[in-house]
Amino acid sequence: MSDYLDPTNEELLKDFFVEAEAQIEVLEGNILVLENDPSNGDAIDELFRAAHTLKGGAGTVQMNELAEFTHLVEDCLDIIREGKIRIQESTVDTLLIATDVIKAMLEERRHGKIYAEDVSKIEKDLKDILSGSSGVAVASPTPAGSNVAPDPGQGSPSAGSASSPGELSEYELLELREAAQGGETLYAVRILFREDNPMNTVGGIHLFSVLKSFSTVLKTTPDFDALYQDMFHPVVTYYIATSVDPELHRRKLEISDVTEKVEFSEVLAAPGDSSSQARGQVERAAVPGSSFSG
């Protein structure tokens, strides 16, 4: 098992608990928004992304009871998001109770224990939402689509996605260079993900966490918010600033059951421009289809 996927890794656990607390705050805040405005689409989207992130993180650190329960919450939020049911007061109450259970599960894990209380009642209430017996069912406006995102490198970018590395504007590249600290080098890290990974929809977020351990992630393609959606992204490019050679951390990114290929390229200044914060262009490494030599 790689260090990244090792559930006993203290750094990974610390990051998970910090992220989980942030997502719980998102859950609580947006459920209260729905209590006053049941049709608030932004709040519903935020709730879904928070549950999705929690589920993926819990699965990564093998907190299976938390991952499974949060997956059920996520499924409920998904059908609400798709407009298949209308939110009622009982729906809000169920989501609030479910969030309390998530908090309790997390607290037990923080103390090295596993939550042992009976959750059958709240699970039944959540399943009632899924079946439509809780809340008012409405006709689905569109058939369910594929949960595989288009490859931004294949000319079919999703709405709101950033351009592929070779298509970034000079202004965008200038912003990246200005965001880097002195002495840091800019790289574009292009990662191809395995579709046969059971948790392929959270691969982009997982590798973001890996990159954070040795660099500053300035931008992603697709946009960062898109990585939180319940969708498989076959290719993600991360623009990072770091003062260390990323090759030293390659093994953290090359995870046999998660990634197909990892490619590094350096973001260099445009020819003829001597400014360290000049407009730039992304140039491929010397070895085609591979990493630069270090």
PDB file of C-alpha atoms in Angstrom:
ATOM      1  CA  MET A   1       0.000   0.000   0.000  1.00  0.00           C
ATOM      2  CA  SER A   2       1.344   3.446  -0.865  1.00  0.00           C
ATOM      3  CA  ASP A   3       2.130   5.972   1.889  1.00  0.00           C
ATOM      4  CA  TYR A   4      -0.672   8.163   0.566  1.00  0.00           C
ATOM      5  CA  LEU A   5      -3.325   5.479   0.998  1.00  0.00           C
ATOM      6  CA  ASP A   6      -1.985   4.266   4.353  1.00  0.00           C
ATOM      7  CA  PRO A   7      -4.842   4.976   6.828  1.00  0.00           C
ATOM      8  CA  THR A   8      -2.370   5.066   9.731  1.00  0.00           C
ATOM      9  CA  ASN A   9      -0.401   7.935   8.177  1.00  0.00           C
ATOM     10  CA  GLU A  10      -0.567  10.676  10.836  1.00  0.00           C
ATOM     11  CA  GLU A  11      -0.259  13.534   8.360  1.00  0.00           C
ATOM     12  CA  LEU A  12      -3.039  12.104   6.213  1.00  0.00           C
ATOM     13  CA  LEU A  13      -5.309  11.657   9.249  1.00  0.00           C
ATOM     14  CA  LYS A  14      -4.608  15.195  10.434  1.00  0.00           C
ATOM     15  CA  ASP A  15      -5.494  16.596   7.016  1.00  0.00           C
ATOM     16  CA  PHE A  16      -8.634  14.449   6.927  1.00  0.00           C
ATOM     17  CA  PHE A  17      -9.954  15.678  10.285  1.00  0.00           C
ATOM     18  CA  VAL A  18      -9.320  19.326   9.364  1.00  0.00           C
ATOM     19  CA  GLU A  19     -11.081  18.883   6.010  1.00  0.00           C
ATOM     20  CA  ALA A  20     -13.943  16.897   7.581  1.00  0.00           C
ATOM     21  CA  GLU A  21     -14.638  19.634  10.135  1.00  0.00           C
ATOM     22  CA  ALA A  22     -14.771  22.204   7.338  1.00  0.00           C
ATOM     23  CA  GLN A  23     -17.236  20.088   5.350  1.00  0.00           C
ATOM     24  CA  ILE A  24     -19.454  19.570   8.403  1.00  0.00           C
ATOM     25  CA  GLU A  25     -19.667  23.349   8.778  1.00  0.00           C
ATOM     26  CA  VAL A  26     -20.738  23.521   5.136  1.00  0.00           C
ATOM     27  CA  LEU A  27     -23.400  20.882   5.786  1.00  0.00           C
ATOM     28  CA  GLU A  28     -24.819  22.580   8.867  1.00  0.00           C
ATOM     29  CA  GLY A  29     -24.817  26.071   7.376  1.00  0.00           C
ATOM     30  CA  ASN A  30     -26.491  25.100   4.125  1.00  0.00           C
ATOM     31  CA  ILE A  31     -29.115  22.866   5.735  1.00  0.00           C
ATOM     32  CA  LEU A  32     -30.179  25.914   7.742  1.00  0.00           C
ATOM     33  CA  VAL A  33     -30.343  27.879   4.488  1.00  0.00           C
ATOM     34  CA  LEU A  34     -32.700  25.227   3.069  1.00  0.00           C
ATOM     35  CA  GLU A  35     -34.870  25.475   6.168  1.00  0.00           C
ATOM     36  CA  ASN A  36     -35.733  29.048   5.136  1.00  0.00           C
ATOM     37  CA  ASP A  37     -35.370  28.637   1.371  1.00  0.00           C
ATOM     38  CA  PRO A  38     -36.024  25.013   0.286  1.00  0.00           C
ATOM     39  CA  SER A  39     -35.460  25.818  -3.383  1.00  0.00           C
ATOM     40  CA  ASN A  40     -32.008  27.374  -2.924  1.00  0.00           C
ATOM     41  CA  GLY A  41     -29.990  25.607  -5.623  1.00  0.00           C
ATOM     42  CA  ASP A  42     -26.613  26.931  -4.470  1.00  0.00           C
ATOM     43  CA  ALA A  43     -27.153  25.536  -0.975  1.00  0.00           C
ATOM     44  CA  ILE A  44     -28.155  22.143  -2.389  1.00  0.00           C
ATOM     45  CA  ASP A  45     -25.042  22.043  -4.573  1.00  0.00           C
ATOM     46  CA  GLU A  46     -22.828  22.970  -1.614  1.00  0.00           C
ATOM     47  CA  LEU A  47     -24.415  20.228   0.487  1.00  0.00           C
ATOM     48  CA  PHE A  48     -23.845  17.617  -2.194  1.00  0.00           C
ATOM     49  CA  ARG A  49     -20.184  18.600  -2.676  1.00  0.00           C
ATOM     50  CA  ALA A  50     -19.567  18.536   1.085  1.00  0.00           C
ATOM     51  CA  ALA A  51     -21.073  15.048   1.474  1.00  0.00           C
ATOM     52  CA  HIS A  52     -19.165  13.827  -1.577  1.00  0.00           C
ATOM     53  CA  THR A  53     -15.874  15.133  -0.185  1.00  0.00           C
ATOM     54  CA  LEU A  54     -16.532  13.617   3.228  1.00  0.00           C
ATOM     55  CA  LYS A  55     -17.362  10.243   1.709  1.00  0.00           C
ATOM     56  CA  GLY A  56     -14.202  10.201  -0.374  1.00  0.00           C
ATOM     57  CA  GLY A  57     -11.967  11.300   2.478  1.00  0.00           C
ATOM     58  CA  ALA A  58     -13.439   8.754   4.897  1.00  0.00           C
ATOM     59  CA  GLY A  59     -12.941   6.024   2.324  1.00  0.00           C
ATOM     60  CA  THR A  60      -9.314   7.028   1.842  1.00  0.00           C
ATOM     61  CA  VAL A  61      -8.532   6.628   5.563  1.00  0.00           C
ATOM     62  CA  GLN A  62     -10.697   3.479   5.733  1.00  0.00           C
ATOM     63  CA  MET A  63     -13.312   4.878   8.103  1.00  0.00           C
ATOM     64  CA  ASN A  64     -15.854   2.629   6.468  1.00  0.00           C
ATOM     65  CA  GLU A  65     -18.825   3.315   8.743  1.00  0.00           C
ATOM     66  CA  LEU A  66     -18.470   7.053   8.079  1.00  0.00           C
ATOM     67  CA  ALA A  67     -17.942   6.565   4.336  1.00  0.00           C
ATOM     68  CA  GLU A  68     -21.010   4.314   3.992  1.00  0.00           C
ATOM     69  CA  PHE A  69     -23.295   6.553   6.027  1.00  0.00           C
ATOM     70  CA  THR A  70     -22.157   9.708   4.243  1.00  0.00           C
ATOM     71  CA  HIS A  71     -22.632   7.931   0.907  1.00  0.00           C
ATOM     72  CA  LEU A  72     -26.290   7.447   1.810  1.00  0.00           C
ATOM     73  CA  VAL A  73     -26.593  11.149   2.666  1.00  0.00           C
ATOM     74  CA  GLU A  74     -24.894  12.010  -0.621  1.00  0.00           C
ATOM     75  CA  ASP A  75     -27.370   9.859  -2.569  1.00  0.00           C
ATOM     76  CA  CYS A  76     -30.274  11.714  -0.944  1.00  0.00           C
ATOM     77  CA  LEU A  77     -28.758  15.080  -1.778  1.00  0.00           C
ATOM     78  CA  ASP A  78     -28.181  13.902  -5.334  1.00  0.00           C
ATOM     79  CA  ILE A  79     -31.865  13.251  -6.006  1.00  0.00           C
ATOM     80  CA  ILE A  80     -32.750  16.554  -4.336  1.00  0.00           C
ATOM     81  CA  ARG A  81     -30.191  18.267  -6.561  1.00  0.00           C
ATOM     82  CA  GLU A  82     -31.695  16.620  -9.641  1.00  0.00           C
ATOM     83  CA  GLY A  83     -35.114  17.958  -8.705  1.00  0.00           C
ATOM     84  CA  LYS A  84     -36.693  14.543  -8.174  1.00  0.00           C
ATOM     85  CA  ILE A  85     -38.225  15.558  -4.843  1.00  0.00           C
ATOM     86  CA  ARG A  86     -39.217  18.810  -3.186  1.00  0.00           C
ATOM     87  CA  ILE A  87     -37.747  19.573   0.208  1.00  0.00           C
ATOM     88  CA  GLN A  88     -40.165  19.569   3.129  1.00  0.00           C
ATOM     89  CA  GLU A  89     -39.654  20.315   6.822  1.00  0.00           C
ATOM     90  CA  SER A  90     -39.191  16.600   7.512  1.00  0.00           C
ATOM     91  CA  THR A  91     -36.455  16.454   4.864  1.00  0.00           C
ATOM     92  CA  VAL A  92     -34.528  19.235   6.576  1.00  0.00           C
ATOM     93  CA  ASP A  93     -34.943  17.531   9.967  1.00  0.00           C
ATOM     94  CA  THR A  94     -33.603  14.267   8.569  1.00  0.00           C
ATOM     95  CA  LEU A  95     -30.553  15.995   7.077  1.00  0.00           C
ATOM     96  CA  LEU A  96     -29.840  17.769  10.368  1.00  0.00           C
ATOM     97  CA  ILE A  97     -30.013  14.508  12.323  1.00  0.00           C
ATOM     98  CA  ALA A  98     -27.813  12.809   9.732  1.00  0.00           C
ATOM     99  CA  THR A  99     -25.236  15.579  10.114  1.00  0.00           C
ATOM    100  CA  ASP A 100     -25.257  15.072  13.892  1.00  0.00           C
ATOM    101  CA  VAL A 101     -24.532  11.383  13.318  1.00  0.00           C
ATOM    102  CA  ILE A 102     -21.648  12.252  10.995  1.00  0.00           C
ATOM    103  CA  LYS A 103     -20.228  14.555  13.676  1.00  0.00           C
ATOM    104  CA  ALA A 104     -20.550  11.816  16.298  1.00  0.00           C
ATOM    105  CA  MET A 105     -18.862   9.261  14.036  1.00  0.00           C
ATOM    106  CA  LEU A 106     -16.007  11.655  13.386  1.00  0.00           C
ATOM    107  CA  GLU A 107     -15.603  12.426  17.089  1.00  0.00           C
ATOM    108  CA  GLU A 108     -15.376   8.733  17.950  1.00  0.00           C
ATOM    109  CA  ARG A 109     -12.697   8.222  15.298  1.00  0.00           C
ATOM    110  CA  ARG A 110     -10.797  11.207  16.654  1.00  0.00           C
ATOM    111  CA  HIS A 111     -10.536   9.277  19.931  1.00  0.00           C
ATOM    112  CA  GLY A 112      -9.521   6.047  18.229  1.00  0.00           C
ATOM    113  CA  LYS A 113     -12.967   4.433  18.487  1.00  0.00           C
ATOM    114  CA  ILE A 114     -15.700   3.387  16.060  1.00  0.00           C
ATOM    115  CA  TYR A 115     -19.228   4.776  16.453  1.00  0.00           C
ATOM    116  CA  ALA A 116     -21.387   1.979  17.874  1.00  0.00           C
ATOM    117  CA  GLU A 117     -24.811   3.607  18.263  1.00  0.00           C
ATOM    118  CA  ASP A 118     -27.816   2.236  16.356  1.00  0.00           C
ATOM    119  CA  VAL A 119     -28.323   4.303  13.190  1.00  0.00           C
ATOM    120  CA  SER A 120     -31.086   2.162  11.668  1.00  0.00           C
ATOM    121  CA  LYS A 121     -33.781   4.814  12.276  1.00  0.00           C
ATOM    122  CA  ILE A 122     -31.960   7.649  10.546  1.00  0.00           C
ATOM    123  CA  GLU A 123     -30.860   5.297   7.757  1.00  0.00           C
ATOM    124  CA  LYS A 124     -34.515   4.364   7.203  1.00  0.00           C
ATOM    125  CA  ASP A 125     -35.460   8.047   7.060  1.00  0.00           C
ATOM    126  CA  LEU A 126     -32.731   8.688   4.487  1.00  0.00           C
ATOM    127  CA  LYS A 127     -33.848   5.697   2.425  1.00  0.00           C
ATOM    128  CA  ASP A 128     -37.406   7.043   2.571  1.00  0.00           C
ATOM    129  CA  ILE A 129     -36.095  10.208   0.917  1.00  0.00           C
ATOM    130  CA  LEU A 130     -34.441   8.070  -1.757  1.00  0.00           C
ATOM    131  CA  SER A 131     -37.637   6.120  -2.402  1.00  0.00           C
ATOM    132  CA  GLY A 132     -39.720   9.278  -2.580  1.00  0.00           C
ATOM    133  CA  SER A 133     -41.894   8.362   0.397  1.00  0.00           C
ATOM    134  CA  SER A 134     -40.457  11.318   2.307  1.00  0.00           C
ATOM    135  CA  GLY A 135     -40.764  14.594   0.432  1.00  0.00           C
ATOM    136  CA  VAL A 136     -42.849  15.319  -2.635  1.00  0.00           C
ATOM    137  CA  ALA A 137     -41.671  13.420  -5.688  1.00  0.00           C
ATOM    138  CA  VAL A 138     -41.549  15.335  -8.965  1.00  0.00           C
ATOM    139  CA  ALA A 139     -40.800  14.241 -12.495  1.00  0.00           C
ATOM    140  CA  SER A 140     -37.138  14.249 -13.421  1.00  0.00           C
ATOM    141  CA  PRO A 141     -36.557  17.067 -15.912  1.00  0.00           C
ATOM    142  CA  THR A 142     -33.890  15.173 -17.862  1.00  0.00           C
ATOM    143  CA  PRO A 143     -32.651  11.600 -18.015  1.00  0.00           C
ATOM    144  CA  ALA A 144     -29.644  10.833 -15.879  1.00  0.00           C
ATOM    145  CA  GLY A 145     -26.456  11.436 -17.832  1.00  0.00           C
ATOM    146  CA  SER A 146     -23.024   9.900 -17.724  1.00  0.00           C
ATOM    147  CA  ASN A 147     -20.885  10.509 -14.676  1.00  0.00           C
ATOM    148  CA  VAL A 148     -17.731  10.593 -16.791  1.00  0.00           C
ATOM    149  CA  ALA A 149     -16.474  14.103 -17.460  1.00  0.00           C
ATOM    150  CA  PRO A 150     -15.151  14.965 -20.919  1.00  0.00           C
ATOM    151  CA  ASP A 151     -11.393  14.984 -21.272  1.00  0.00           C
ATOM    152  CA  PRO A 152     -10.360  18.665 -21.447  1.00  0.00           C
ATOM    153  CA  GLY A 153      -7.587  17.641 -23.795  1.00  0.00           C
ATOM    154  CA  GLN A 154     -10.027  16.159 -26.332  1.00  0.00           C
ATOM    155  CA  GLY A 155     -11.704  19.395 -27.370  1.00  0.00           C
ATOM    156  CA  SER A 156     -14.854  18.923 -25.278  1.00  0.00           C
ATOM    157  CA  PRO A 157     -14.341  20.988 -22.136  1.00  0.00           C
ATOM    158  CA  SER A 158     -17.190  21.069 -19.657  1.00  0.00           C
ATOM    159  CA  ALA A 159     -18.871  24.344 -18.868  1.00  0.00           C
ATOM    160  CA  GLY A 160     -16.742  26.505 -16.619  1.00  0.00           C
ATOM    161  CA  SER A 161     -13.619  24.379 -17.091  1.00  0.00           C
ATOM    162  CA  ALA A 162     -10.266  25.990 -17.619  1.00  0.00           C
ATOM    163  CA  SER A 163      -8.387  25.554 -20.844  1.00  0.00           C
ATOM    164  CA  SER A 164      -5.929  22.731 -21.329  1.00  0.00           C
ATOM    165  CA  PRO A 165      -2.244  23.547 -20.595  1.00  0.00           C
ATOM    166  CA  GLY A 166      -1.369  24.576 -24.124  1.00  0.00           C
ATOM    167  CA  GLU A 167      -4.454  26.810 -24.357  1.00  0.00           C
ATOM    168  CA  LEU A 168      -4.056  28.976 -21.271  1.00  0.00           C
ATOM    169  CA  SER A 169      -4.068  32.652 -22.059  1.00  0.00           C
ATOM    170  CA  GLU A 170      -0.982  34.789 -21.500  1.00  0.00           C
ATOM    171  CA  TYR A 171      -2.899  36.605 -18.774  1.00  0.00           C
ATOM    172  CA  GLU A 172      -3.617  33.347 -16.938  1.00  0.00           C
ATOM    173  CA  LEU A 173       0.016  32.330 -17.152  1.00  0.00           C
ATOM    174  CA  LEU A 174       1.105  35.752 -15.938  1.00  0.00           C
ATOM    175  CA  GLU A 175      -1.153  35.320 -12.918  1.00  0.00           C
ATOM    176  CA  LEU A 176       0.428  31.954 -12.161  1.00  0.00           C
ATOM    177  CA  ARG A 177       3.931  33.396 -12.291  1.00  0.00           C
ATOM    178  CA  GLU A 178       2.973  36.317 -10.060  1.00  0.00           C
ATOM    179  CA  ALA A 179       1.455  33.930  -7.511  1.00  0.00           C
ATOM    180  CA  ALA A 180       4.706  31.979  -7.147  1.00  0.00           C
ATOM    181  CA  GLN A 181       7.079  32.971  -4.365  1.00  0.00           C
ATOM    182  CA  GLY A 182      10.698  33.872  -5.057  1.00  0.00           C
ATOM    183  CA  GLY A 183      12.839  30.840  -5.799  1.00  0.00           C
ATOM    184  CA  GLU A 184       9.847  28.650  -6.673  1.00  0.00           C
ATOM    185  CA  THR A 185       9.496  26.950 -10.045  1.00  0.00           C
ATOM    186  CA  LEU A 186       6.174  26.582 -11.845  1.00  0.00           C
ATOM    187  CA  TYR A 187       5.152  23.195 -13.203  1.00  0.00           C
ATOM    188  CA  ALA A 188       2.135  21.789 -14.983  1.00  0.00           C
ATOM    189  CA  VAL A 189       1.455  18.280 -13.664  1.00  0.00           C
ATOM    190  CA  ARG A 190      -0.832  16.336 -16.008  1.00  0.00           C
ATOM    191  CA  ILE A 191      -2.309  13.176 -14.474  1.00  0.00           C
ATOM    192  CA  LEU A 192      -4.290  10.486 -16.272  1.00  0.00           C
ATOM    193  CA  PHE A 193      -6.624   8.575 -13.933  1.00  0.00           C
ATOM    194  CA  ARG A 194      -7.780   4.960 -14.091  1.00  0.00           C
ATOM    195  CA  GLU A 195     -11.478   4.621 -14.782  1.00  0.00           C
ATOM    196  CA  ASP A 196     -11.582   1.136 -13.224  1.00  0.00           C
ATOM    197  CA  ASN A 197     -10.728   2.549  -9.781  1.00  0.00           C
ATOM    198  CA  PRO A 198     -13.853   2.054  -7.575  1.00  0.00           C
ATOM    199  CA  MET A 199     -13.346   5.581  -6.173  1.00  0.00           C
ATOM    200  CA  ASN A 200     -12.469   7.223  -9.487  1.00  0.00           C
ATOM    201  CA  THR A 201     -14.776  10.214  -8.923  1.00  0.00           C
ATOM    202  CA  VAL A 202     -12.604  11.493  -6.045  1.00  0.00           C
ATOM    203  CA  GLY A 203      -9.207  10.848  -7.639  1.00  0.00           C
ATOM    204  CA  GLY A 204      -8.711  14.486  -8.594  1.00  0.00           C
ATOM    205  CA  ILE A 205      -9.221  15.699  -5.013  1.00  0.00           C
ATOM    206  CA  HIS A 206      -7.021  12.937  -3.586  1.00  0.00           C
ATOM    207  CA  LEU A 207      -4.062  13.842  -5.792  1.00  0.00           C
ATOM    208  CA  PHE A 208      -4.606  17.517  -4.961  1.00  0.00           C
ATOM    209  CA  SER A 209      -3.926  16.582  -1.323  1.00  0.00           C
ATOM    210  CA  VAL A 210      -0.745  14.753  -2.324  1.00  0.00           C
ATOM    211  CA  LEU A 211       0.556  17.734  -4.284  1.00  0.00           C
ATOM    212  CA  LYS A 212      -0.182  20.045  -1.340  1.00  0.00           C
ATOM    213  CA  SER A 213       2.380  18.137   0.734  1.00  0.00           C
ATOM    214  CA  PHE A 214       5.307  19.543  -1.257  1.00  0.00           C
ATOM    215  CA  SER A 215       3.948  22.441  -3.313  1.00  0.00           C
ATOM    216  CA  THR A 216       1.368  25.188  -3.652  1.00  0.00           C
ATOM    217  CA  VAL A 217      -1.414  24.265  -6.074  1.00  0.00           C
ATOM    218  CA  LEU A 218      -2.284  27.459  -7.953  1.00  0.00           C
ATOM    219  CA  LYS A 219      -4.789  26.215 -10.515  1.00  0.00           C
ATOM    220  CA  THR A 220      -6.383  23.035 -11.817  1.00  0.00           C
ATOM    221  CA  THR A 221      -7.886  21.973 -15.132  1.00  0.00           C
ATOM    222  CA  PRO A 222     -10.821  21.285 -14.815  1.00  0.00           C
ATOM    223  CA  ASP A 223     -11.489  24.032 -12.283  1.00  0.00           C
ATOM    224  CA  PHE A 224     -11.153  23.028  -8.652  1.00  0.00           C
ATOM    225  CA  ASP A 225     -14.912  23.176  -7.967  1.00  0.00           C
ATOM    226  CA  ALA A 226     -15.513  20.683 -10.776  1.00  0.00           C
ATOM    227  CA  LEU A 227     -13.252  18.148  -9.054  1.00  0.00           C
ATOM    228  CA  TYR A 228     -15.707  18.033  -6.147  1.00  0.00           C
ATOM    229  CA  GLN A 229     -18.585  16.938  -8.350  1.00  0.00           C
ATOM    230  CA  ASP A 230     -19.596  13.282  -8.468  1.00  0.00           C
ATOM    231  CA  MET A 231     -17.897  12.747 -11.813  1.00  0.00           C
ATOM    232  CA  PHE A 232     -14.866  10.896 -13.134  1.00  0.00           C
ATOM    233  CA  HIS A 233     -12.284  13.199 -14.684  1.00  0.00           C
ATOM    234  CA  PRO A 234      -9.957  11.102 -16.860  1.00  0.00           C
ATOM    235  CA  VAL A 235      -7.322  13.858 -17.049  1.00  0.00           C
ATOM    236  CA  VAL A 236      -6.527  16.608 -14.544  1.00  0.00           C
ATOM    237  CA  THR A 237      -3.743  19.174 -14.862  1.00  0.00           C
ATOM    238  CA  TYR A 238      -2.423  20.842 -11.713  1.00  0.00           C
ATOM    239  CA  TYR A 239      -0.376  24.039 -11.912  1.00  0.00           C
ATOM    240  CA  ILE A 240       1.983  24.059  -8.957  1.00  0.00           C
ATOM    241  CA  ALA A 241       4.728  26.264  -7.508  1.00  0.00           C
ATOM    242  CA  THR A 242       7.496  24.542  -5.567  1.00  0.00           C
ATOM    243  CA  SER A 243      11.118  24.970  -4.527  1.00  0.00           C
ATOM    244  CA  VAL A 244      11.830  21.234  -4.624  1.00  0.00           C
ATOM    245  CA  ASP A 245      12.234  18.847  -7.529  1.00  0.00           C
ATOM    246  CA  PRO A 246       8.790  17.255  -8.035  1.00  0.00           C
ATOM    247  CA  GLU A 247      10.528  14.121  -9.292  1.00  0.00           C
ATOM    248  CA  LEU A 248      11.437  13.382  -5.680  1.00  0.00           C
ATOM    249  CA  HIS A 249       7.710  12.993  -4.984  1.00  0.00           C
ATOM    250  CA  ARG A 250       6.717  11.139  -8.141  1.00  0.00           C
ATOM    251  CA  ARG A 251       6.076   7.869  -6.298  1.00  0.00           C
ATOM    252  CA  LYS A 252       3.412   9.623  -4.203  1.00  0.00           C
ATOM    253  CA  LEU A 253       1.543  10.471  -7.403  1.00  0.00           C
ATOM    254  CA  GLU A 254       2.043   7.182  -9.229  1.00  0.00           C
ATOM    255  CA  ILE A 255      -0.531   5.022  -7.445  1.00  0.00           C
ATOM    256  CA  SER A 256      -1.046   1.767  -9.311  1.00  0.00           C
ATOM    257  CA  ASP A 257      -4.822   1.508  -8.861  1.00  0.00           C
ATOM    258  CA  VAL A 258      -5.495   5.261  -9.192  1.00  0.00           C
ATOM    259  CA  THR A 259      -3.271   6.781 -11.895  1.00  0.00           C
ATOM    260  CA  GLU A 260      -2.341   5.692 -15.417  1.00  0.00           C
ATOM    261  CA  LYS A 261       0.343   8.287 -16.121  1.00  0.00           C
ATOM    262  CA  VAL A 262       1.957  11.321 -14.497  1.00  0.00           C
ATOM    263  CA  GLU A 263       3.596  13.981 -16.683  1.00  0.00           C
ATOM    264  CA  PHE A 264       5.546  17.036 -15.519  1.00  0.00           C
ATOM    265  CA  SER A 265       6.265  20.125 -17.612  1.00  0.00           C
ATOM    266  CA  GLU A 266       7.794  23.427 -16.594  1.00  0.00           C
ATOM    267  CA  VAL A 267       6.096  26.781 -17.070  1.00  0.00           C
ATOM    268  CA  LEU A 268       8.817  28.915 -18.673  1.00  0.00           C
ATOM    269  CA  ALA A 269       9.088  32.612 -19.517  1.00  0.00           C
ATOM    270  CA  ALA A 270       8.273  33.554 -23.067  1.00  0.00           C
ATOM    271  CA  PRO A 271      11.290  33.753 -25.406  1.00  0.00           C
ATOM    272  CA  GLY A 272      12.949  37.162 -25.387  1.00  0.00           C
ATOM    273  CA  ASP A 273      11.351  38.280 -22.113  1.00  0.00           C
ATOM    274  CA  SER A 274      13.793  38.507 -19.219  1.00  0.00           C
ATOM    275  CA  SER A 275      11.262  39.431 -16.539  1.00  0.00           C
ATOM    276  CA  SER A 276      10.823  36.797 -13.840  1.00  0.00           C
ATOM    277  CA  GLN A 277       7.113  37.589 -13.827  1.00  0.00           C
ATOM    278  CA  ALA A 278       6.760  37.854 -17.591  1.00  0.00           C
ATOM    279  CA  ARG A 279       3.994  36.452 -19.688  1.00  0.00           C
ATOM    280  CA  GLY A 280       4.762  32.805 -20.116  1.00  0.00           C
ATOM    281  CA  GLN A 281       4.016  29.685 -22.044  1.00  0.00           C
ATOM    282  CA  VAL A 282       3.874  26.056 -21.037  1.00  0.00           C
ATOM    283  CA  GLU A 283       6.613  24.046 -22.683  1.00  0.00           C
ATOM    284  CA  ARG A 284       6.784  20.281 -22.643  1.00  0.00           C
ATOM    285  CA  ALA A 285       9.667  18.453 -21.005  1.00  0.00           C
ATOM    286  CA  ALA A 286      12.602  17.291 -23.107  1.00  0.00           C
ATOM    287  CA  VAL A 287      11.484  13.661 -22.979  1.00  0.00           C
ATOM    288  CA  PRO A 288       8.226  13.347 -24.989  1.00  0.00           C
ATOM    289  CA  GLY A 289       5.329  11.844 -23.041  1.00  0.00           C
ATOM    290  CA  SER A 290       7.377  11.570 -19.877  1.00  0.00           C
ATOM    291  CA  SER A 291       8.873  13.732 -17.157  1.00  0.00           C
ATOM    292  CA  PHE A 292      11.772  16.109 -17.386  1.00  0.00           C
ATOM    293  CA  SER A 293      15.103  14.605 -16.389  1.00  0.00           C
ATOM    294  CA  GLY A 294      16.257  15.631 -12.931  1.00  0.00           C
TER     295      GLY A 294
END
